[in-house]
Each structure stands twice: as structure tokens, then as C-alpha cells.
Coordinates of C-alpha atoms in Angstrom, one line a residue:
M166 CA 77.7 74.9 209.3
I167 CA 77.5 74.0 205.6
S168 CA 80.6 74.8 203.6
A169 CA 81.6 74.6 200.0
A170 CA 85.2 74.4 198.7
I171 CA 86.8 72.8 195.7
D172 CA 90.6 72.5 195.9
S173 CA 90.3 75.2 198.5
D174 CA 91.9 77.8 196.1
S175 CA 89.2 77.7 193.5
V176 CA 85.9 78.1 195.5
E177 CA 85.4 80.4 198.4
S178 CA 83.8 78.8 201.5
V179 CA 80.5 80.0 202.8
S180 CA 78.7 79.7 206.1
Y181 CA 75.1 78.9 207.0
V182 CA 73.4 80.4 210.1
P183 CA 70.3 78.5 211.3
P184 CA 67.0 80.3 211.3
G185 CA 66.6 82.5 214.3
G186 CA 70.3 83.2 214.6
Q187 CA 71.6 86.7 215.2
E188 CA 73.1 86.9 211.7
E189 CA 70.0 85.5 209.9
E190 CA 68.9 88.9 208.5
K191 CA 72.4 89.6 207.3
E192 CA 72.6 86.2 205.7
Q193 CA 69.4 86.7 203.8
R194 CA 70.6 89.9 202.3
N195 CA 74.0 88.7 201.3
V196 CA 74.7 85.0 201.1
A197 CA 78.4 84.4 200.6
K198 CA 79.4 84.3 197.0
V199 CA 80.4 81.1 195.4
G200 CA 82.4 81.0 192.2
W201 CA 85.6 80.0 190.6
Q202 CA 88.1 82.7 191.6
T203 CA 90.1 82.2 188.5
L204 CA 87.1 82.9 186.3
A205 CA 86.1 85.9 188.4
R206 CA 89.6 87.4 188.1
A207 CA 89.7 86.7 184.4
Q208 CA 86.3 88.5 183.8
D209 CA 86.8 91.0 186.6
T210 CA 83.4 89.9 187.8
P211 CA 82.0 91.6 190.9
A212 CA 80.8 89.8 193.9
R213 CA 77.4 88.2 193.4
C214 CA 74.6 87.9 195.9
R215 CA 72.6 84.7 196.3
N216 CA 69.6 84.0 198.4
C217 CA 69.7 80.9 200.6
Q218 CA 66.9 78.9 202.2
H219 CA 65.9 79.4 205.7
G220 CA 62.9 77.7 207.4
D221 CA 60.2 76.5 205.1
R222 CA 60.7 75.4 201.4
Q223 CA 58.6 78.4 200.4
S224 CA 61.5 80.7 201.2
M225 CA 63.9 78.7 199.2
C226 CA 63.6 80.6 195.9
K227 CA 63.4 84.3 196.9
K228 CA 64.1 86.7 194.2
E229 CA 67.8 87.1 193.7
S230 CA 69.4 90.5 194.3
N231 CA 69.1 92.8 191.2
T232 CA 72.0 94.8 192.4
A233 CA 74.6 92.2 191.6
K234 CA 75.4 90.8 188.2
S235 CA 74.5 87.1 188.0
R236 CA 76.8 84.7 186.3
W237 CA 73.8 82.9 184.8
N238 CA 73.1 86.0 182.8
D239 CA 76.6 86.6 181.6
T240 CA 77.2 86.3 177.9
F241 CA 78.7 82.9 177.0
I242 CA 80.4 82.6 173.6
Y243 CA 79.9 79.1 172.4
T244 CA 80.2 78.6 168.7
G245 CA 79.3 75.2 167.6
R246 CA 80.7 73.0 170.3
H247 CA 77.4 71.4 171.2
E248 CA 77.5 67.8 169.8
R249 CA 81.0 66.5 170.3
G250 CA 81.8 63.5 172.4
H251 CA 83.9 63.5 175.5
G252 CA 87.5 64.3 174.9
A253 CA 87.1 66.3 171.7
D254 CA 89.3 69.3 171.3
N255 CA 87.5 72.5 172.4
A256 CA 90.5 74.7 173.1
D257 CA 88.9 77.7 171.4
R258 CA 85.3 77.0 172.0
S259 CA 84.7 79.6 174.6
R260 CA 86.3 82.4 176.6
L261 CA 85.2 80.6 179.8
R262 CA 86.9 77.2 180.3
P263 CA 88.3 75.3 183.3
Q264 CA 92.0 75.0 183.8
N265 CA 91.7 71.2 183.9
T266 CA 90.0 68.8 181.5
A267 CA 87.0 68.6 183.7
V268 CA 85.5 69.8 186.9
K269 CA 87.6 68.2 189.6
V270 CA 85.6 67.5 192.7
V271 CA 87.0 66.7 196.1
L272 CA 84.3 64.7 197.8
R273 CA 85.0 65.7 201.4
T274 CA 85.0 69.5 200.7
I275 CA 81.8 70.1 198.7
S276 CA 78.2 70.9 199.6
P277 CA 75.5 73.4 198.4
T278 CA 75.6 77.0 199.6
F279 CA 71.9 77.0 200.5
G280 CA 70.2 75.4 203.4
A281 CA 68.4 72.1 203.0
T282 CA 65.9 71.6 205.9
S283 CA 64.1 68.5 204.6
F284 CA 67.1 66.2 204.4
E285 CA 70.9 66.5 204.7
T286 CA 72.9 68.0 201.9
F287 CA 75.7 66.1 200.2
D288 CA 78.4 66.9 202.7
T289 CA 80.0 63.4 202.8
R290 CA 79.6 63.2 206.5
H291 CA 75.8 62.9 205.9
D292 CA 75.2 62.0 202.3
T293 CA 78.0 60.2 200.3
K294 CA 75.5 59.3 197.6
S295 CA 74.9 62.9 196.5
S296 CA 78.6 63.8 196.6
R297 CA 79.4 60.9 194.3
M298 CA 76.5 61.9 192.1
I299 CA 78.0 65.4 191.4
V300 CA 81.3 63.7 190.6
M301 CA 79.6 61.7 187.9
L302 CA 77.6 64.6 186.6
A303 CA 80.5 67.1 186.5
N304 CA 83.2 64.7 185.2
V305 CA 81.3 62.4 182.9
I306 CA 77.7 63.4 181.9
W307 CA 78.0 67.2 181.5
P308 CA 81.3 67.2 179.6
I309 CA 79.8 64.7 177.2
A310 CA 76.7 66.8 176.7
L311 CA 78.2 70.2 176.2
G312 CA 81.9 70.2 177.0
N313 CA 84.0 71.2 180.0
A314 CA 83.3 74.9 180.0
A315 CA 79.6 74.4 180.3
S316 CA 80.2 71.7 182.9
L317 CA 82.1 74.2 185.0
L318 CA 79.3 76.7 184.9
W319 CA 76.5 74.1 185.5
F320 CA 78.4 73.0 188.6
Q321 CA 78.3 76.5 190.0
D322 CA 74.5 76.6 189.4
F323 CA 74.1 73.2 191.0
C324 CA 75.7 74.6 194.1
T325 CA 73.8 77.9 194.2
S326 CA 70.3 77.2 192.8
P327 CA 68.1 75.0 194.9
L328 CA 65.8 74.3 191.9
L329 CA 68.7 73.1 189.7
Y330 CA 70.3 71.3 192.6
H331 CA 67.1 69.1 193.0
A332 CA 66.6 68.8 189.2
H333 CA 70.2 67.7 188.5
S334 CA 70.0 65.3 191.4
V335 CA 67.0 63.6 189.9
A336 CA 68.8 63.4 186.5
G337 CA 71.9 62.0 188.1
A338 CA 69.9 59.2 189.7
T339 CA 68.3 58.2 186.4
Y340 CA 71.6 58.4 184.5
R341 CA 73.1 56.1 187.0
D342 CA 70.3 53.6 186.7
F343 CA 70.5 53.8 182.9
L344 CA 74.2 53.1 182.9
A345 CA 73.8 50.2 185.4
K346 CA 70.7 48.9 183.6
N347 CA 69.0 48.5 187.0
L348 CA 66.5 50.6 189.0
L349 CA 68.7 51.3 192.0
W350 CA 68.5 55.0 192.5
S351 CA 65.5 56.5 190.8
D352 CA 62.9 55.2 193.2
R353 CA 64.9 55.8 196.4
K354 CA 63.5 58.1 199.1
T355 CA 66.2 60.7 198.5
T356 CA 65.6 60.9 194.8
L357 CA 61.8 61.1 195.3
A358 CA 62.4 64.0 197.8
H359 CA 64.6 65.7 195.2
R360 CA 61.8 65.3 192.6
G361 CA 59.1 66.5 195.0
N362 CA 61.1 69.6 196.0
A363 CA 61.9 70.4 192.3
V364 CA 58.2 70.2 191.4
S365 CA 57.2 72.4 194.4
L366 CA 59.7 75.0 193.4
I367 CA 58.5 75.0 189.8
R368 CA 55.0 75.6 191.0
E369 CA 56.0 78.4 193.3
Q370 CA 58.0 80.1 190.5
F371 CA 55.2 79.8 188.0
A372 CA 52.9 81.6 190.5
R373 CA 55.2 84.6 190.3
I374 CA 56.5 84.2 186.8
D375 CA 55.6 87.8 185.8
F376 CA 57.9 89.2 188.4
M377 CA 60.9 87.0 187.9
P378 CA 64.2 88.3 186.3
A379 CA 65.2 86.7 183.1
Q380 CA 68.0 84.6 184.6
D381 CA 65.6 83.0 187.0
V382 CA 63.1 82.2 184.2
E383 CA 66.0 80.5 182.3
K384 CA 66.8 78.4 185.4
L385 CA 63.1 77.4 185.5
I386 CA 63.2 76.4 181.8
F387 CA 66.4 74.4 182.4
A388 CA 64.9 72.5 185.4
M389 CA 61.8 71.5 183.4
I390 CA 63.9 70.3 180.5
I391 CA 65.9 68.2 183.0
L392 CA 62.9 66.7 184.8
G393 CA 61.0 66.1 181.5
G394 CA 63.8 63.9 180.2
N395 CA 64.4 61.9 183.3
E396 CA 61.2 60.1 184.2
P397 CA 62.4 56.5 185.0
Q398 CA 59.1 55.0 183.7
T399 CA 59.7 56.2 180.2
W400 CA 62.9 54.3 179.4
P401 CA 63.8 50.6 179.3
L402 CA 66.7 49.2 181.3
V403 CA 68.2 47.5 178.2
E404 CA 69.3 49.4 175.2
M405 CA 68.4 48.2 171.8
D406 CA 70.9 48.7 169.0
L407 CA 69.8 48.6 165.4
P408 CA 71.9 46.7 162.8
F409 CA 73.0 50.0 161.2
R410 CA 76.6 51.3 161.7
P411 CA 76.1 55.0 162.6
H412 CA 78.7 57.4 161.3
I413 CA 79.2 58.7 164.8
A414 CA 79.0 56.4 167.8
L415 CA 76.2 57.1 170.3
A416 CA 78.7 58.3 172.9
D417 CA 77.6 61.9 172.4
P418 CA 74.7 64.1 173.5
M419 CA 72.2 61.9 171.5
R420 CA 72.8 59.0 174.0
I421 CA 72.5 61.4 177.0
L422 CA 69.6 63.5 175.8
G423 CA 67.8 60.8 173.8
H424 CA 67.9 58.0 176.5
S425 CA 64.2 58.4 177.3
K426 CA 61.0 59.6 175.8
P427 CA 60.4 63.1 177.2
V428 CA 57.5 64.0 179.4
M429 CA 55.7 66.4 177.1
A430 CA 54.0 68.4 179.8
Y431 CA 57.4 69.6 181.1
Q432 CA 58.8 70.1 177.6
N433 CA 55.8 72.0 176.3
A434 CA 55.8 74.3 179.3
A435 CA 59.6 74.9 178.9
F436 CA 59.2 75.6 175.2
A437 CA 56.4 78.1 175.9
L438 CA 58.6 79.9 178.3
V439 CA 61.4 80.1 175.7
H440 CA 58.9 81.7 173.3
R441 CA 57.9 84.1 176.0
Q442 CA 61.6 85.1 176.5
G443 CA 61.9 85.8 172.8
G444 CA 63.3 82.6 171.3
L445 CA 66.4 80.5 171.6
H446 CA 68.8 83.3 170.6
E447 CA 67.6 85.4 173.5
L448 CA 68.6 82.9 176.1
R449 CA 71.8 83.7 178.0
A450 CA 72.3 80.7 180.2
S451 CA 75.4 78.6 179.3
G452 CA 74.4 75.8 176.9
L453 CA 70.6 76.2 177.5
A454 CA 69.7 77.2 174.0
L455 CA 71.8 74.3 172.6
I456 CA 70.2 71.8 174.9
I457 CA 66.7 73.0 174.0
A458 CA 67.6 73.0 170.2
I459 CA 68.8 69.4 170.5
A460 CA 65.8 68.3 172.5
D461 CA 63.5 70.0 170.0
M462 CA 65.2 68.2 167.1
L463 CA 65.1 64.8 168.9
N464 CA 61.4 65.1 169.6
A465 CA 60.6 66.1 166.1
A466 CA 62.8 63.4 164.5
S467 CA 61.4 60.7 166.9
N468 CA 57.8 61.5 166.1
L469 CA 57.9 62.9 162.5
H470 CA 56.9 66.3 163.6
H471 CA 58.2 69.7 162.6
P472 CA 60.6 71.4 165.0
V473 CA 59.1 74.0 167.3
F474 CA 62.0 76.5 167.0
P475 CA 63.8 77.8 163.9
C476 CA 67.1 76.3 163.1
Y477 CA 69.6 77.4 165.8
R478 CA 72.7 76.9 163.6
N479 CA 73.1 78.9 160.3
A480 CA 75.1 76.3 158.4
H481 CA 75.0 74.4 155.1
V482 CA 76.4 71.1 154.0
V483 CA 78.6 72.9 151.5
D484 CA 80.5 74.4 154.4
A485 CA 81.5 70.9 155.5
L486 CA 82.9 69.6 152.3
P487 CA 86.5 68.2 152.8
E488 CA 89.2 70.0 151.0
N489 CA 90.1 66.9 148.9
I490 CA 86.7 66.7 147.3
D491 CA 86.0 68.1 143.9
D492 CA 83.1 70.4 144.6
E493 CA 81.8 70.5 141.1
E494 CA 81.8 66.7 140.7
F495 CA 80.3 66.2 144.2
L496 CA 77.5 68.8 143.7
T497 CA 76.6 68.9 140.0
S498 CA 77.8 65.7 138.3
A499 CA 75.5 62.9 137.1
R500 CA 76.7 60.7 140.0
R501 CA 76.3 63.3 142.8
P502 CA 74.6 62.2 146.0
G503 CA 70.9 62.2 145.9
I504 CA 70.6 62.4 142.1
G505 CA 67.8 59.7 142.3
F506 CA 65.4 62.2 143.9
F507 CA 65.5 64.3 140.8
K508 CA 64.7 61.4 138.4
L509 CA 61.4 60.4 139.9
P510 CA 58.4 60.6 137.6
G511 CA 56.3 63.7 138.1
G512 CA 59.1 65.3 140.0
L513 CA 59.4 66.2 143.7
P514 CA 58.8 69.8 144.7
H515 CA 62.0 71.6 144.2
L516 CA 62.5 72.4 147.9
A517 CA 62.0 68.7 148.9
A518 CA 64.4 67.4 146.2
S519 CA 67.1 70.0 147.2
V520 CA 66.8 69.1 150.9
L521 CA 66.9 65.4 150.3
A522 CA 70.0 65.9 148.1
E523 CA 71.6 67.8 151.0
V524 CA 71.0 64.9 153.3
A525 CA 72.6 62.6 150.8
C526 CA 75.6 64.9 150.5
L527 CA 75.9 65.1 154.3
D528 CA 75.7 61.3 154.5
R529 CA 78.5 60.9 151.9
I530 CA 80.8 63.2 153.8
M531 CA 80.1 61.6 157.2
S532 CA 80.7 58.1 155.7
T533 CA 84.4 59.0 155.6
F534 CA 84.6 59.7 159.3
H535 CA 86.3 56.4 160.1
E536 CA 89.0 57.2 157.5
R537 CA 89.7 60.9 158.3
N538 CA 88.8 61.2 162.0
P539 CA 88.0 64.9 161.7
K540 CA 88.8 67.1 164.8
G541 CA 88.7 70.6 166.0
Q542 CA 87.0 73.2 163.8
E543 CA 86.4 70.7 160.9
L544 CA 84.3 68.5 163.3
V545 CA 82.5 71.5 164.7
T546 CA 81.5 72.8 161.2
L547 CA 80.4 69.4 160.1
L548 CA 78.2 68.8 163.2
D549 CA 76.7 72.2 162.8
A550 CA 75.9 71.3 159.2
R551 CA 74.4 68.1 160.4
S552 CA 72.0 69.8 162.8
A553 CA 71.0 72.4 160.2
T554 CA 70.5 69.8 157.4
V555 CA 68.4 67.5 159.6
H556 CA 66.4 70.5 160.8
R557 CA 65.6 71.4 157.1
L558 CA 64.5 67.8 156.5
L559 CA 62.2 67.8 159.5
S560 CA 60.7 71.1 158.4
L561 CA 59.6 69.8 155.0
P562 CA 55.8 69.9 154.8
S563 CA 53.8 66.7 154.8
W564 CA 51.8 65.9 151.7
A565 CA 48.6 67.4 153.3
E566 CA 50.5 70.6 154.0
L567 CA 51.8 71.0 150.5
A568 CA 50.3 73.7 148.3
R569 CA 47.8 72.4 145.8
Q570 CA 50.0 73.2 142.8
S571 CA 52.8 71.0 144.3
Q572 CA 50.4 68.2 144.9
E573 CA 49.2 68.3 141.3
D574 CA 52.8 68.1 140.0
S575 CA 53.9 65.3 142.4
H576 CA 52.8 62.0 143.6
R577 CA 51.7 61.4 147.2
A578 CA 53.2 58.0 147.7
I579 CA 56.6 59.0 146.2
Y580 CA 56.8 62.2 148.2
E581 CA 55.9 60.7 151.5
T582 CA 58.1 57.6 150.9
C583 CA 61.1 59.9 150.3
R584 CA 60.4 62.1 153.3
V585 CA 59.7 59.4 155.8
T586 CA 62.6 57.1 154.7
A587 CA 65.1 60.0 154.9
V588 CA 64.0 60.8 158.4
I589 CA 64.4 57.1 159.4
Y590 CA 67.9 57.1 157.8
C591 CA 68.9 60.3 159.7
N592 CA 67.6 58.9 163.0
A593 CA 69.5 55.6 162.6
V594 CA 72.7 56.6 160.8
I595 CA 73.4 60.4 160.7
L596 CA 72.3 61.6 164.2
P597 CA 71.8 58.8 165.5
I598 CA 69.0 58.5 168.1
P599 CA 68.9 55.5 170.5
A600 CA 66.2 53.1 169.3
H601 CA 65.0 52.3 172.8
S602 CA 63.0 55.5 172.8
G603 CA 60.6 53.8 170.4
W604 CA 61.1 56.1 167.4
N605 CA 61.8 53.2 165.0
D606 CA 58.5 51.5 165.8
R607 CA 56.5 54.6 165.2
L608 CA 58.2 55.7 162.0
T609 CA 58.4 52.3 160.4
A610 CA 54.7 51.8 161.0
I611 CA 54.1 55.0 159.0
L612 CA 56.4 53.9 156.2
V613 CA 55.0 50.4 155.9
D614 CA 51.5 51.8 155.6
I615 CA 52.6 54.1 152.8
L616 CA 54.4 51.3 150.9
T617 CA 51.6 48.7 151.2
T618 CA 48.6 50.9 150.5
A619 CA 49.8 53.4 147.9
K620 CA 49.9 52.6 144.2
F621 CA 53.3 53.2 142.6
E622 CA 54.1 53.3 138.9
T623 CA 55.6 49.8 138.8
G624 CA 57.0 50.1 135.3
D625 CA 59.4 53.0 136.1
V626 CA 62.9 52.0 137.0
N627 CA 63.5 55.0 139.2
V628 CA 60.4 54.2 141.2
S629 CA 61.5 50.6 141.5
A630 CA 64.8 51.8 142.9
L631 CA 63.0 54.1 145.3
R632 CA 60.9 51.3 146.6
I633 CA 63.8 48.9 147.3
W634 CA 65.7 51.7 149.0
A635 CA 62.7 52.4 151.3
L636 CA 62.1 48.7 152.0
L637 CA 65.7 48.1 153.0
I638 CA 66.1 51.2 155.2
G639 CA 62.7 50.6 156.8
G640 CA 63.2 46.9 157.2
I641 CA 66.5 47.3 158.9
A642 CA 65.1 50.0 161.2
A643 CA 62.1 47.8 162.0
Q644 CA 64.1 45.1 163.7
G645 CA 62.3 44.1 166.9
T646 CA 59.0 45.5 165.8
A647 CA 55.8 44.1 164.4
Q648 CA 56.6 45.8 161.0
R649 CA 59.7 43.7 160.4
S650 CA 57.8 40.7 158.8
L651 CA 55.8 43.1 156.6
F652 CA 59.0 44.6 155.2
E653 CA 60.4 41.1 154.6
N654 CA 57.3 40.0 152.7
A655 CA 57.3 43.2 150.6
L656 CA 61.0 42.7 149.8
K657 CA 60.3 39.2 148.7
R658 CA 57.5 40.4 146.3
W659 CA 59.7 43.2 145.0
Y660 CA 62.6 40.8 144.2
A661 CA 60.2 38.3 142.5
A662 CA 59.1 41.1 140.2
H663 CA 62.4 42.8 139.5
G664 CA 65.3 40.4 140.4
G665 CA 68.9 41.5 139.9
S666 CA 72.2 41.0 141.7
W667 CA 72.9 42.4 145.1
S668 CA 75.8 44.6 143.7
A669 CA 73.4 46.0 141.0
I670 CA 70.8 46.8 143.7
V671 CA 73.4 48.6 145.8
E672 CA 74.4 50.8 142.9
S673 CA 70.9 51.9 142.5
L674 CA 70.6 52.6 146.2
K675 CA 73.5 55.0 146.1
E676 CA 71.4 57.4 144.0
F677 CA 69.4 58.1 147.1
I678 CA 70.8 58.2 150.7
W679 CA 72.9 55.1 151.3
S680 CA 76.3 54.3 152.9
D681 CA 77.8 50.9 152.3
R682 CA 79.6 51.0 155.6
A683 CA 76.4 51.9 157.5
C684 CA 73.9 49.8 155.7
K685 CA 75.3 47.2 153.3
A686 CA 75.8 44.3 155.7
A687 CA 72.5 44.8 157.4
G688 CA 70.7 45.2 154.1
A689 CA 72.2 42.0 152.7
T690 CA 71.2 40.1 155.8
L691 CA 67.6 41.5 155.6
L692 CA 67.2 40.6 151.9
H693 CA 68.6 37.1 152.4
R694 CA 66.2 36.5 155.3
A695 CA 63.3 37.8 153.2
L696 CA 64.2 35.4 150.3
F697 CA 65.3 32.3 152.2
G698 CA 63.7 32.7 155.7
S699 CA 65.3 32.4 159.2
S700 CA 68.3 30.5 157.9
A701 CA 69.9 33.8 156.9
P702 CA 73.3 34.4 158.6

């Protein structure tokens, strides 16, 4: 018998009858429901039917009963709580939330509600590794990614969906290896079995995709996003931190979701299914739309691509202005953030200049995090504005995509220098994205090519300020790459032509996107090294 119970009062136990038993037919029609009774009572949710596995793996994912309302398809009100770190206040983030601060798992009383014929389930009498894995996922990884409420609901699906059970088990193994910086779990027989079973189930479900209910399609999408981001061959064992000081530490979803380069075959298939379902706002699974929106933004920012989906959050940086800031001075004065983008000769296209100024404004607000420590709704609003602003930046057209009229009025080198450098800054300071995914190598290679091959108007003081800004941001981000020495040489040539004190240079940088706390120390070290060699401190 396989049973599931958490704290005995919260989850109802279920029984499993082996194939051929007298109650097999009854079990196939009505597998015992699994759920959190407190939530069921709060929502007055009826009993739900689940299908369990009997015999071959081909029977594992039979169509769920359409006569019972699935929790996966329930509406989940979740307004903005998608990027906060573990422990942030989310008291009013949803109408579904656990009573405790996280999903409390008792190791000896938990196992899936479906059969597992290929290997033992994670009943601790047989598989202590899997039982400990779910403790890590439900109490550490999931709350960091989307909060405690989503963690609770994901745990239910872990216990009731064979596909998500196998996919999350694969993810748990790679998370554990990533945290331990050692390949101990990902290549084990059990993890490979989980991966193989998940792939088999995905193939089976694609074969009948036209007949699957929406909630099953969403589970399929979620499983592919999970598997696509957890291939152990795509991430290094040692993290690489850049010299920047990000406004928000990496202990948030960017570290969890950005810890590896995604397998694009999985991600592209998942995105295609999202479009087939009608887009992000048509998804009903808890946290799924947010996870996909973040994955889309991470992939776009890491590769200098446009996002696949429209912006998920309708927010603007103005919404995040602190109460003690003078709006007029902050947004319209001669010293407002990003004013340098409006001074460039020839002028940037209006949309590009406005978006770059928004990024500068967002950076100025976030640079005060260490002083104000925003919490609650203020933090939610600011992080929503962060996602929306970065999405607008990534959606700017490349030079080749600009209308001919905009090209005639602008300058290719200036336009692309602004766009690429701003994306690098966002990746390193505003989001930030872990550098071990390789984004810094790819983007700094693009930037150094622009800076070394294009012809700038060397006599214009604003163009000179733009170049030193791009060289410093790109040079700091290029640490550990082949481009680092190229940036150092370019900085040395720039300084020989223009000179000036470090304080004067910093003042000119503030007209673009620059935070002293995030960049000043690393920038000074880089310039010193460029001028005086490896003896720099």
C-alpha cells in the first residue's frame, strides 16, 4: 500500500490496489483525492478525481475525469509576488496560502498517490533520497521562486501528477548538485529514470494533445519548462560573480531560474503550446504564467533577443517612485536620470531615448535599496516595474529593424552602443542574471565589435561620455572573457585622448545609467588596470 499524509490532519490518505486486484476497476475510476483539507474547506472545493498508474507506463497519464473540478484549473489570484526572495512579506498576495511559512513535510508519512512500477516511490522505507528531495523543493526552492502559496499547490501536483513528479525530481537533483557544486545526483540511476519517464510521458501526451483538457496541457508546459532548465551539462559547477554590486542579491528567482542555459527544444515547444492556449494570461495553473514570463525575459536578456511574449505586467517606473522623491525634479529636471541619451548628436529615436531614460530612472530608485529596504506592496510594485521596464528595453528594435526614417535621423554606432550597453547593465545590476550562464561573454563580444569597428564623432563631448560609459560597463562585465583585454586597451586609448579626473568621469557617467554603489569601485579598478597594468589593486 502506498499512502500519503502530511501532519495527518492536512492530507487525506489514499490506498493503492495492485493490478489485477478486485478493486482495480474502482480505483481507476476514482482514485482517492489528495488535497489540503483546510484549503478545500475554505474554497468549498468538491472532491476531485485523479487517475493513477496501473501496469505499464502507457497507462500512467490517462485523461483525468472531466466531471470533477481540478485544482490545477482553479483561478489563482497572484498580483505581483513573482520575484521576491525567501522570507518576504506576502500576507496579502493570494487567497490561497498555507497556514505555516512553508510546506511542512514529515518524511515518514509522504509518498505519491499514483503507482510507480519501475522503481520504488519516495516512501522513506524504500527511497529516503526522494523524500528528502521534496523537503528541499517545498521548503527552500519553491518558496524562493514564487512564494509559499504556490509552493503549497505545486506540492499537491507533485504528489498527484506523474509527469510533474518526475520532472520536479529531475530538477531537485540538479538543484542539489548546483548548491553542492558537485555532480552527485544528476547522473544517478534514479534521476536518469525520472528523466526517462518524464520524456516518455511528454511524448505520449503530445500524441494526444488535441484531446487533452486545458489543465493537462498546462502541466505538460510546466514539465517541459522544468526539464529544459535542468540539463546538468549546461551549467558549470562553480558560479562566477562579476565585480558589480547588484541592487538585489541573487538569492531570488534569477538564481533559481537562471542557473543554467535552457535547452531550447523544450522551451520552444513549451512556448508554442502557450501560444496555442491563447497566451500567458489564459494560463490558470498557479505560478505557471509568471515562471514562463521570467524564463522568456531571461532568455531574451541573455541572448539580446526580443521577448517571445508581450509584457506580463502592466507597470511603469513612475508607479515605483518613492514618496520622498520630487517627481518633477526626478523626471523633468536637467539632472534627471538618463538625460545623456537626449543629448547625443543626431538624436536617438524618441521611443529608444524614452525607454533608456526609464531604465536609468529605475536604476536610480533601486540604488537606494540598501538604505530603505522596501517591503510589502512597495517592493512588489517596484519589482513589477523592473520586469516591465526591462521588457520594454529588450523589445526595442535593433538597428536593422528600425524604420528607414529613424535610421536617417540617427547613428548606427550610437544607437546600438546605447541599446547593448543598457542590456548588459540590466543583466548585471538590475535583474541580475548569474554570469555562469555565459550571457556576459556573448553580449560583451557584440559590444566590443560595435565600439572597435564603428566610427564615432570623436569631437562631441556627449559621444565621448557615451563611449567611456560603454567601455566601463562592458569592461567590468567582460571579466573572465577574451574581450576583457580589448576593453582595457580601448579605455587606455580613450584616456590618452580625453584625460580627466576620475570624479569628473563619474559625473558624466551619471547622465546615462550608472550607480556609484553598483559600479564605481569596479570601474575604478578597471580603469587603473587599463592605465597601469596588472599592478592595479
